[in-house]
PDB file of C-alpha atoms in Angstrom:
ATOM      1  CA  UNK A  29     119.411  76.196  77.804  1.00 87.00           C
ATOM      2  CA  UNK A  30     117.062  77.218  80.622  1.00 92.00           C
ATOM      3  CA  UNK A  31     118.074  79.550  83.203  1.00 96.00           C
ATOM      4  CA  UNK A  32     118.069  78.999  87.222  1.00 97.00           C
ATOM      5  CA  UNK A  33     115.940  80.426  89.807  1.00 97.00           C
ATOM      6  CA  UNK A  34     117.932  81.344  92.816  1.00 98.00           C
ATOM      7  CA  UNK A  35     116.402  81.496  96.141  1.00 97.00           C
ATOM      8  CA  UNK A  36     118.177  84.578  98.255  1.00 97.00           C
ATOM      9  CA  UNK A  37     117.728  85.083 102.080  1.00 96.00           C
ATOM     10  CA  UNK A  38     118.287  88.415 103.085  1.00 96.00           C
ATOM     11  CA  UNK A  39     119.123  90.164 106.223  1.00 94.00           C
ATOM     12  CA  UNK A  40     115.629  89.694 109.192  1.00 92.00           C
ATOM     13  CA  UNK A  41     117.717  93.037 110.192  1.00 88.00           C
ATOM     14  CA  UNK A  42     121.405  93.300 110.025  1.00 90.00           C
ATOM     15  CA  UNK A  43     122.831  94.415 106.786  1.00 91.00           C
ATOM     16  CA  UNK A  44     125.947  92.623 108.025  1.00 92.00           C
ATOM     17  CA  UNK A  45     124.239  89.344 108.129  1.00 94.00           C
ATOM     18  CA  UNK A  46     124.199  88.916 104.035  1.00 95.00           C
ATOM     19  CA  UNK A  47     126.508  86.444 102.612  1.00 96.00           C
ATOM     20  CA  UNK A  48     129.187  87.050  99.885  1.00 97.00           C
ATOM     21  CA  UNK A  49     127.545  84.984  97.757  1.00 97.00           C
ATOM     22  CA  UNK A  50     124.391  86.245  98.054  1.00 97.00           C
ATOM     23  CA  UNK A  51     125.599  89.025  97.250  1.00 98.00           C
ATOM     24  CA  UNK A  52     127.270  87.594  94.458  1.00 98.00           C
ATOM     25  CA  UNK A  53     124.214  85.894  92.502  1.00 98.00           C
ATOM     26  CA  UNK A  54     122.234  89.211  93.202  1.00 98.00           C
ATOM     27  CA  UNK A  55     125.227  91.125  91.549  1.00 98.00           C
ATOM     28  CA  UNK A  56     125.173  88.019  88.111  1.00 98.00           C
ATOM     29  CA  UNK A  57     121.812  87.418  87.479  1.00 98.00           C
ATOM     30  CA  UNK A  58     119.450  89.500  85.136  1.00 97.00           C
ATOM     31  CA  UNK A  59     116.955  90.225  87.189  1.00 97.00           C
ATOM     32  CA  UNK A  60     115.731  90.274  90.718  1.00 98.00           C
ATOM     33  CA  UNK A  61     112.030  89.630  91.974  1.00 97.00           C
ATOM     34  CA  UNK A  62     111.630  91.134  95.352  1.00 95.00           C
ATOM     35  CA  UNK A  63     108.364  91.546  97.926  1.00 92.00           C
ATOM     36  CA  UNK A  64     108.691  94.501  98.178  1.00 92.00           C
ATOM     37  CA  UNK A  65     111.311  96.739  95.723  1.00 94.00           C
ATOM     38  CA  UNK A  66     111.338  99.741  97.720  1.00 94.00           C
ATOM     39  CA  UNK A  67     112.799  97.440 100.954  1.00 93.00           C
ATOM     40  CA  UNK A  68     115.067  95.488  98.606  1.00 95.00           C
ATOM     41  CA  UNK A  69     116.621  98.728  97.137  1.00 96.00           C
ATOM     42  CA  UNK A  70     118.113  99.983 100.468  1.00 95.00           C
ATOM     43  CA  UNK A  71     119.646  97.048 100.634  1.00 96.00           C
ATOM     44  CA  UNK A  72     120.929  96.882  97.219  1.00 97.00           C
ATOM     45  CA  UNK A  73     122.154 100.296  97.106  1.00 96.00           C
ATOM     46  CA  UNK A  74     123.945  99.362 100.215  1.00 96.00           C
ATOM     47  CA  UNK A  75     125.992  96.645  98.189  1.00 97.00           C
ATOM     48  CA  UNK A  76     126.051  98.743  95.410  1.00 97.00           C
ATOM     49  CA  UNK A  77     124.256  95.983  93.579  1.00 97.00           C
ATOM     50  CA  UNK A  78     122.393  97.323  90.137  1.00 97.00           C
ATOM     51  CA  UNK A  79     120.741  94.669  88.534  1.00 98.00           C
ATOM     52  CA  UNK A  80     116.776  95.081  88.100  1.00 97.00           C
ATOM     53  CA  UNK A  81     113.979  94.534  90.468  1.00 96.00           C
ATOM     54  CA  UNK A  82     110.573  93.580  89.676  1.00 95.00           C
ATOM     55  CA  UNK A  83     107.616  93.257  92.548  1.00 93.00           C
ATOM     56  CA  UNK A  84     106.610  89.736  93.315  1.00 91.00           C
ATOM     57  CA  UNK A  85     104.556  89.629  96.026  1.00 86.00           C
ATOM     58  CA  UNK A  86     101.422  87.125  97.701  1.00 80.00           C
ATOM     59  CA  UNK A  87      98.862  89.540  95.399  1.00 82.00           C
ATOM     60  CA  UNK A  88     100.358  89.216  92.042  1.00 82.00           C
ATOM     61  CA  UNK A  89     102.461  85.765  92.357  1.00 81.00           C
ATOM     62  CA  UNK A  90      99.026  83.432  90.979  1.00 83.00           C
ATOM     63  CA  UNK A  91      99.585  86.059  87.773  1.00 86.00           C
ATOM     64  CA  UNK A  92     103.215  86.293  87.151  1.00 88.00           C
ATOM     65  CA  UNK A  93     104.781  82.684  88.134  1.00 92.00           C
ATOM     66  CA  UNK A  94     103.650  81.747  84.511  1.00 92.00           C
ATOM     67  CA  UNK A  95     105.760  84.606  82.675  1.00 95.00           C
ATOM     68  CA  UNK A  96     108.456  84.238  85.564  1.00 96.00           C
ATOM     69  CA  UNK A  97     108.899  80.190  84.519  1.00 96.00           C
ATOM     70  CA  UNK A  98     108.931  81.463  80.700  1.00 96.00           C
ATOM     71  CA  UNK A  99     112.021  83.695  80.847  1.00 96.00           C
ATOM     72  CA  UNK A 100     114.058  81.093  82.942  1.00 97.00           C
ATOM     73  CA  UNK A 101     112.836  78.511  79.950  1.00 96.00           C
ATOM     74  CA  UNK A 102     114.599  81.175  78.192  1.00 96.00           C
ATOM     75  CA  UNK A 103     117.517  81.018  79.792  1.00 96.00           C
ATOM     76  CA  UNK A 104     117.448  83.937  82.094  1.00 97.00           C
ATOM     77  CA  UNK A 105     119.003  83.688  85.302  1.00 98.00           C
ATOM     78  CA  UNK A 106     116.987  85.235  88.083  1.00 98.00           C
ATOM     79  CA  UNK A 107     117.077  85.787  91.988  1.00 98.00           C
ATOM     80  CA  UNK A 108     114.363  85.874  94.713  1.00 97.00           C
ATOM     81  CA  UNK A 109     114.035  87.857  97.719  1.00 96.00           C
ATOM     82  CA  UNK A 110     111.606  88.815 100.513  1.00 93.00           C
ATOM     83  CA  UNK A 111     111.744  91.688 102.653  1.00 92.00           C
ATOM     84  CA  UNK A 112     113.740  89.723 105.105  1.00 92.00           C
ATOM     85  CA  UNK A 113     115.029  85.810 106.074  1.00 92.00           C
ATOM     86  CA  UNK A 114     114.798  83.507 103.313  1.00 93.00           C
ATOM     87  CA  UNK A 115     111.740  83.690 100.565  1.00 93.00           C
ATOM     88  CA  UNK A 116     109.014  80.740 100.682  1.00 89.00           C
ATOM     89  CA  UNK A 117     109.224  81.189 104.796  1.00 88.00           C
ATOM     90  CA  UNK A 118     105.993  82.774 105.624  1.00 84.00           C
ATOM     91  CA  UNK A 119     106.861  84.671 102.741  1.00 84.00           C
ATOM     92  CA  UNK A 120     106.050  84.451  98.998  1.00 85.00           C
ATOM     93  CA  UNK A 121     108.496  81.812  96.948  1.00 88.00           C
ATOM     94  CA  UNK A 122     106.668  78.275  97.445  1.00 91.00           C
ATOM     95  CA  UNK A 123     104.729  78.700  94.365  1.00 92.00           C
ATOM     96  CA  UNK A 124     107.415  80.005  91.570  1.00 94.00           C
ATOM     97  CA  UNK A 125     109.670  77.305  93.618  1.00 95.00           C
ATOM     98  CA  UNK A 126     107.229  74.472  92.706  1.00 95.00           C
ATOM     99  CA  UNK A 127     106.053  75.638  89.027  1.00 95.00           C
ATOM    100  CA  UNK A 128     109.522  75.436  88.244  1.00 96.00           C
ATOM    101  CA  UNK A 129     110.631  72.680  89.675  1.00 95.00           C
ATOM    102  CA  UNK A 130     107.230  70.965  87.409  1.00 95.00           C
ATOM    103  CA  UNK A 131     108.627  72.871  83.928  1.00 96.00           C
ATOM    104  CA  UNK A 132     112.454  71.143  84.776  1.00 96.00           C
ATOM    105  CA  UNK A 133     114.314  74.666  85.827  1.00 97.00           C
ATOM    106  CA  UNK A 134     117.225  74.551  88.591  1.00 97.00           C
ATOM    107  CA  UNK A 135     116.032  75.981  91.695  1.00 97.00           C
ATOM    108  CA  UNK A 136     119.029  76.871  93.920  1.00 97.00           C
ATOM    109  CA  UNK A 137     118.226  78.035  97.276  1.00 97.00           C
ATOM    110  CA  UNK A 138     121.004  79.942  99.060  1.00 97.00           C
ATOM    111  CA  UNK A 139     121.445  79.098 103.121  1.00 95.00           C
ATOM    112  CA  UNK A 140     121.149  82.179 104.881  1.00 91.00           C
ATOM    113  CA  UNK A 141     119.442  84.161 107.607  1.00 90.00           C
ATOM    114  CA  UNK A 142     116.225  83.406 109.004  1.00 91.00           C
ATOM    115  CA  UNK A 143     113.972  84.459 112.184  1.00 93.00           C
ATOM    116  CA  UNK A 144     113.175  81.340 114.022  1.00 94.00           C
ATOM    117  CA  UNK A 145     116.532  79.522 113.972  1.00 95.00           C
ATOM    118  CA  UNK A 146     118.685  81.760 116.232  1.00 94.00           C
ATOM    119  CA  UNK A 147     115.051  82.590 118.143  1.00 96.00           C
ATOM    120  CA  UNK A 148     114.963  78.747 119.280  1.00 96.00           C
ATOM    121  CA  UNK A 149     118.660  79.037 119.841  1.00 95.00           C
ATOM    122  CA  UNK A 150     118.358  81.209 121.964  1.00 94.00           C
ATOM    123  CA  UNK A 151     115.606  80.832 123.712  1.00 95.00           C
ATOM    124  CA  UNK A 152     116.874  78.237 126.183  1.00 94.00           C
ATOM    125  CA  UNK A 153     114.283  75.756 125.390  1.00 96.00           C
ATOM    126  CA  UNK A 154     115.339  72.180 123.242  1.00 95.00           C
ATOM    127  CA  UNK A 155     115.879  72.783 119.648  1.00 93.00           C
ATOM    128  CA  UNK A 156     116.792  69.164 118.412  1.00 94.00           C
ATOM    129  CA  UNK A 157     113.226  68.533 117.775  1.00 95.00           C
ATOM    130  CA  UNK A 158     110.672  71.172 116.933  1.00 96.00           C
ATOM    131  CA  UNK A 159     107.655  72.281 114.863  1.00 96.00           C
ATOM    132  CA  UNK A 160     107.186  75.635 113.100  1.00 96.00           C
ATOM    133  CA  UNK A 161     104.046  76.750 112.133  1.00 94.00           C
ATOM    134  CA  UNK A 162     104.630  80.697 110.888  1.00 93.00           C
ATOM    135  CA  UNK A 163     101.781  82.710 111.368  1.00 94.00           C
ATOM    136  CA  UNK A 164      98.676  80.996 113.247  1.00 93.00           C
ATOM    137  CA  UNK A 165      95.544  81.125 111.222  1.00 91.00           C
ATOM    138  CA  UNK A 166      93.593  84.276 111.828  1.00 88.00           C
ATOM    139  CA  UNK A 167      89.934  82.987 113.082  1.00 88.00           C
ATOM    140  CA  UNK A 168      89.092  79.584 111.134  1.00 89.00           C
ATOM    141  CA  UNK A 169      90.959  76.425 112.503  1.00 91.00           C
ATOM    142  CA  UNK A 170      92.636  78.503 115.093  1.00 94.00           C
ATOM    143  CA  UNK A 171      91.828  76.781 118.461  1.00 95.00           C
ATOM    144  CA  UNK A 172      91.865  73.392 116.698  1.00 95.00           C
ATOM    145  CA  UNK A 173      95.484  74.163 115.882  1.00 95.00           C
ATOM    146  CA  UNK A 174      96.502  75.403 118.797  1.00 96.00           C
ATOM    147  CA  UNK A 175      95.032  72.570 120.958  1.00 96.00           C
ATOM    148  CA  UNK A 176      96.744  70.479 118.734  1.00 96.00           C
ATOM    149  CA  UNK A 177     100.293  72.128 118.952  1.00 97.00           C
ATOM    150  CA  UNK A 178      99.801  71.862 123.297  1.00 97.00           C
ATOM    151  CA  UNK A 179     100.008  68.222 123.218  1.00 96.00           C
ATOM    152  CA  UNK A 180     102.833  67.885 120.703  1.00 96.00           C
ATOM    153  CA  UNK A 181     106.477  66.827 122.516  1.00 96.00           C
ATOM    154  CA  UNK A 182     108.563  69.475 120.125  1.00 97.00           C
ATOM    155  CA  UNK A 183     108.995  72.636 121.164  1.00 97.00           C
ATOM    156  CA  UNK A 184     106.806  74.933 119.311  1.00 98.00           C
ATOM    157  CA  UNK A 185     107.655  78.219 116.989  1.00 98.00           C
ATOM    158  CA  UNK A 186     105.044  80.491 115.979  1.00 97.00           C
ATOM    159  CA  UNK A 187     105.346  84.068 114.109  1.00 96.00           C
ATOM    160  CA  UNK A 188     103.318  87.017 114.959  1.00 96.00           C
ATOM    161  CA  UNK A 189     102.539  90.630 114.641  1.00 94.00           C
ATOM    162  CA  UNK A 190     102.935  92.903 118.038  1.00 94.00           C
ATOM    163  CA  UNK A 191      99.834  94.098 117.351  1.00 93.00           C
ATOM    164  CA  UNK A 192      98.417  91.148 118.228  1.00 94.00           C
ATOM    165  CA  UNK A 193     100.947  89.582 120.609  1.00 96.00           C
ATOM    166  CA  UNK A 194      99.362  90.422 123.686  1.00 95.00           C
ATOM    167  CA  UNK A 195      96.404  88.656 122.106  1.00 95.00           C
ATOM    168  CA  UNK A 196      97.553  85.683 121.420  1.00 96.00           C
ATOM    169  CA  UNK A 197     100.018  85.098 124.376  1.00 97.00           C
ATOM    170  CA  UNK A 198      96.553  85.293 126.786  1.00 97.00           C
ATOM    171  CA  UNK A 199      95.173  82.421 124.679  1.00 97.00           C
ATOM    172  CA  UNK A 200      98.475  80.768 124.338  1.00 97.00           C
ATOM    173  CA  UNK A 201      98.055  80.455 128.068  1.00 97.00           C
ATOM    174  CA  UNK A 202      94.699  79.422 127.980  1.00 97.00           C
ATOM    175  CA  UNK A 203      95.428  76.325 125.690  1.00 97.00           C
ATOM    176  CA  UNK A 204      98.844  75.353 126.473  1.00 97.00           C
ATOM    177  CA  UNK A 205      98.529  75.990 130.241  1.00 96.00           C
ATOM    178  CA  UNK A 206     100.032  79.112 132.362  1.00 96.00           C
ATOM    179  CA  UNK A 207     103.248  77.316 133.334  1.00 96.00           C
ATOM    180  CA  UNK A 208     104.173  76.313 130.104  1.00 97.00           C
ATOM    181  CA  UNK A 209     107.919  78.361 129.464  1.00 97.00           C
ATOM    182  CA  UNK A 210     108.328  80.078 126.581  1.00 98.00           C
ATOM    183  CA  UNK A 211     110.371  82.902 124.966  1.00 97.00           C
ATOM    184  CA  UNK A 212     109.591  85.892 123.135  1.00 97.00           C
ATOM    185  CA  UNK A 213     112.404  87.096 120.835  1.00 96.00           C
ATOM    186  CA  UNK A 214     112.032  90.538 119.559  1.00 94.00           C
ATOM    187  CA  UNK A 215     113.901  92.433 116.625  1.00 92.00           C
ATOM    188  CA  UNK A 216     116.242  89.399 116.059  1.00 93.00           C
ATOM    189  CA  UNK A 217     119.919  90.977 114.903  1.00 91.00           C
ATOM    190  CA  UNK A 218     119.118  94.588 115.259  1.00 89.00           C
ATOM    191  CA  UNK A 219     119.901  97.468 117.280  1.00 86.00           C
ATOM    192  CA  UNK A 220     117.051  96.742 120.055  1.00 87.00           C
ATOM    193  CA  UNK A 221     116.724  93.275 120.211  1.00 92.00           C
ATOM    194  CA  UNK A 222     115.285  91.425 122.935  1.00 93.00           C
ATOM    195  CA  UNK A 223     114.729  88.223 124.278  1.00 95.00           C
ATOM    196  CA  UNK A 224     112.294  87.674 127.379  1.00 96.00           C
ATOM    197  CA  UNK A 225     111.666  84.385 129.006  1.00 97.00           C
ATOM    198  CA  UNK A 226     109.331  83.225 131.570  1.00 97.00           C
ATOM    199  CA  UNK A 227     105.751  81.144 131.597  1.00 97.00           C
ATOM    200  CA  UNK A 228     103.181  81.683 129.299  1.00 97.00           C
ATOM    201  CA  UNK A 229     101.539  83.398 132.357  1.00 97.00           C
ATOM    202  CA  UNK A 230     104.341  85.525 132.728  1.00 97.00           C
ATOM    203  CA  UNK A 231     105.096  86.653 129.139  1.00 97.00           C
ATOM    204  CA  UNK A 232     101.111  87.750 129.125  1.00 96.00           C
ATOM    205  CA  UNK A 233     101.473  89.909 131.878  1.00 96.00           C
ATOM    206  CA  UNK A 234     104.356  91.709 130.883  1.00 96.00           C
ATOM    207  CA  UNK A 235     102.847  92.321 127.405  1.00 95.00           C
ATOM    208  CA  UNK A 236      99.699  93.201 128.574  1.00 93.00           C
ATOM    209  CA  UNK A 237     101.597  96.145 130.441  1.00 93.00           C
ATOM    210  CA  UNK A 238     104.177  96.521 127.420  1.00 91.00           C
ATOM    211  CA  UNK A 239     103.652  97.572 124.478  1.00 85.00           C
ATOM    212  CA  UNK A 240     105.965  95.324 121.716  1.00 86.00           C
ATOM    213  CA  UNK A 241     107.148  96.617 118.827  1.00 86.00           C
ATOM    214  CA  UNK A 242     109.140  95.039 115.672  1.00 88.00           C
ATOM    215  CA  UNK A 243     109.052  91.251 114.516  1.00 89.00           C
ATOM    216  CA  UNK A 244     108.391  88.661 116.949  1.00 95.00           C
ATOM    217  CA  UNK A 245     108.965  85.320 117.420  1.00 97.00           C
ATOM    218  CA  UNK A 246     107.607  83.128 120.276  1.00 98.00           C
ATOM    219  CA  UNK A 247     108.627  80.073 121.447  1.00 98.00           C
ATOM    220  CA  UNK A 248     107.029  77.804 123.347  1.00 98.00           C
ATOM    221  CA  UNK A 249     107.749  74.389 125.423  1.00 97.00           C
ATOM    222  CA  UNK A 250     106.687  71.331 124.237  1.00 97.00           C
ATOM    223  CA  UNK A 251     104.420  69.199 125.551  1.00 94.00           C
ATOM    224  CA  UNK A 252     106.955  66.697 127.405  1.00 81.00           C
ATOM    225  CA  UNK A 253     109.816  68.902 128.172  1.00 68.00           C
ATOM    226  CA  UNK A 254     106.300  70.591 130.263  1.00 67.00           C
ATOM    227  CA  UNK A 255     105.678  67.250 132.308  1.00 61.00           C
ATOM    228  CA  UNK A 256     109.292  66.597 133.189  1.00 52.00           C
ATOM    229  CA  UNK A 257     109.578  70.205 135.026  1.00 53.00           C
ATOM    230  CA  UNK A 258     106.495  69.459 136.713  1.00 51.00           C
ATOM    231  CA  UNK A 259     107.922  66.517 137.667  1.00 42.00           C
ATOM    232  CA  UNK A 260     110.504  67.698 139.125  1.00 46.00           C
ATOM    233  CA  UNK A 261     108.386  69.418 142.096  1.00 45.00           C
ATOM    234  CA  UNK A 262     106.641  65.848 143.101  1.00 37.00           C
ATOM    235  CA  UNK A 263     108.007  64.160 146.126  1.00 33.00           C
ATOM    236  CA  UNK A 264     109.998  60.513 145.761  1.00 32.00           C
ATOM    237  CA  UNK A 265     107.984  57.807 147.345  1.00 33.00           C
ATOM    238  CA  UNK A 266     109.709  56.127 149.570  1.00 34.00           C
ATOM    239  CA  UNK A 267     109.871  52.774 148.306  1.00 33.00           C
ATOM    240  CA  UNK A 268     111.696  54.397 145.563  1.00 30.00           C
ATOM    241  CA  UNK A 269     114.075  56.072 147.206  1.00 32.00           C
ATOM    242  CA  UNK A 270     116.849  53.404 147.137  1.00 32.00           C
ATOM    243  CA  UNK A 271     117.281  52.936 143.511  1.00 35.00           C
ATOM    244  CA  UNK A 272     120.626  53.354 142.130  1.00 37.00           C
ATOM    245  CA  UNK A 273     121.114  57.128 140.869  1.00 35.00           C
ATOM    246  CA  UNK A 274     122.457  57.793 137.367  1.00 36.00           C
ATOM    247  CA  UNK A 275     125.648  58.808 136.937  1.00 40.00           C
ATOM    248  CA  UNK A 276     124.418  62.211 135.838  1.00 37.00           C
ATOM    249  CA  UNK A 277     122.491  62.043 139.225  1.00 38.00           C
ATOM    250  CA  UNK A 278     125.094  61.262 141.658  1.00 42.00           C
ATOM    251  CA  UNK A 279     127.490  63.646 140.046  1.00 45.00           C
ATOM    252  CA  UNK A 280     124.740  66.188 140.334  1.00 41.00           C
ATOM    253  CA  UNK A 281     124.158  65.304 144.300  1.00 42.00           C
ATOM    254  CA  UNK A 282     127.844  65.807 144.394  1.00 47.00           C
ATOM    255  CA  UNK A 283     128.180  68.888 142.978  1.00 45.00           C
ATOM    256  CA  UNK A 284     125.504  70.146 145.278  1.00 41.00           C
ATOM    257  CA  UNK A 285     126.300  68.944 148.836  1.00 47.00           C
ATOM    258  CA  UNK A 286     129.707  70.325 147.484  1.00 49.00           C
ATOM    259  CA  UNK A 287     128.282  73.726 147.349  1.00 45.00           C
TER     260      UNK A 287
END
């Protein structure tokens, strides 16, 4: 009987933040294939979890998702992990997923933590409808993307290094336009964590006098949350004045001529 492949998020910083499960299939299965063993090991030894780790990482992965699918076809049970969040997010795990979901092996992914939910959360901008694209792409296909991502209605999430955050924020505002808002969360769940909001405009300013440091998530306005604000600052014609307010609306007037 083959074995199953489980899928194990892992604290994005917070040692708190792992499940008791998780910690539970890490503690069962034979063996664990981790990004990078030396990260995984702290948090192991902080669980007091013993069971093996092998390095699986984007440089070997093409190599060893062939042996990988063999032992589960053997019936070994065995756990993946990143360095942080959950594996095949920006992070190496979409290949062994699909191989062995081809050969017929269980693939059991764990819910867990990960960066860019609580970042959209609590950013302040709409999260019932978004896209994420991870990291942006380097040089090649970058502007098309980006122009691309400006006219899309979802409110956009995009990973990046903060090296090159002050980078990309000045050509965030170049594309997207300087008013667009948008949120920078920094060091999500640990000790220093940060959240600053503002334009796009006002984000590159700050950074371009500060100096970021950790992971970073931005989060930007989508295209038609972006129209409605600015349409809050036109006049009412006239002629359109006497239309009957919603009942949000009234209750809003209300509330205001209250105050």
């Amino acid at each position: 009987m083959a074995g199953t492949l489980y899928i194990v998020p892992t604290p994005v910083g917070n040692l708190e933040d792992m499940t008791f499960r998780a910690v539970k299939v890490l503690g069962e299965v034979s063996l664990i294939l981790a990004e990078d063993t030396r990260t995984s090991s702290v948090l192991l030894s902080h669980y007091g979890i013993t069971t093996p780790l092998r390095s699986h990482h984007k440089y070997n992965e093409h190599e060893a998702v062939a042996g990988i699918v063999a032992q589960l076809e053997g019936g070994m049970d065995i756990a993946l992990v990143s360095d942080a969040g959950t594996p095949g997010i920006s992070d190496p795990g979409f290949m062994l997923s699909r191989e062995c979901r081809r050969a017929g092996i269980d693939v059991v992914c764990l819910p867990g933590a990960t960066a860019f939910v609580p970042a959209i959360v609590s950013s302040g901008l709409p999260c019932d409808r978004f896209v994420f694209e991870g990291f942006l792409p380097p040089k090649k296909g970058r502007l098309t993307r980006l122009r691309m991502l400006a006219a899309d209605a979802r409110t956009c999430i995009i990973y990046e290094s903060p090296k090159r955050l002050p980078a990309t924020l000045r050509q965030l505002a170049e594309v997207f336009g300087p008013e667009r808002q948008a949120a920078v969360c920094r060091e999500i769940s640990k000790l220093h964590e940060t959240v600053h909001k503002g334009t796009l405009d006002e984000l590159d300013r700050f950074f371009q006098q500060n100096n970021p440091r950790g992971e970073i998530v931005i989060v930007i306005e989508g295209s038609d949350g972006h129209r409605a604000a600015d349409s809050d600052k036109v006049s009412v014609p006239e002629n359109t004045a006497s239309r009957p307010l919603s009942k949000y609306a009234r209750k809003r007037m209300e509330m205001e001529s209250d105050s």
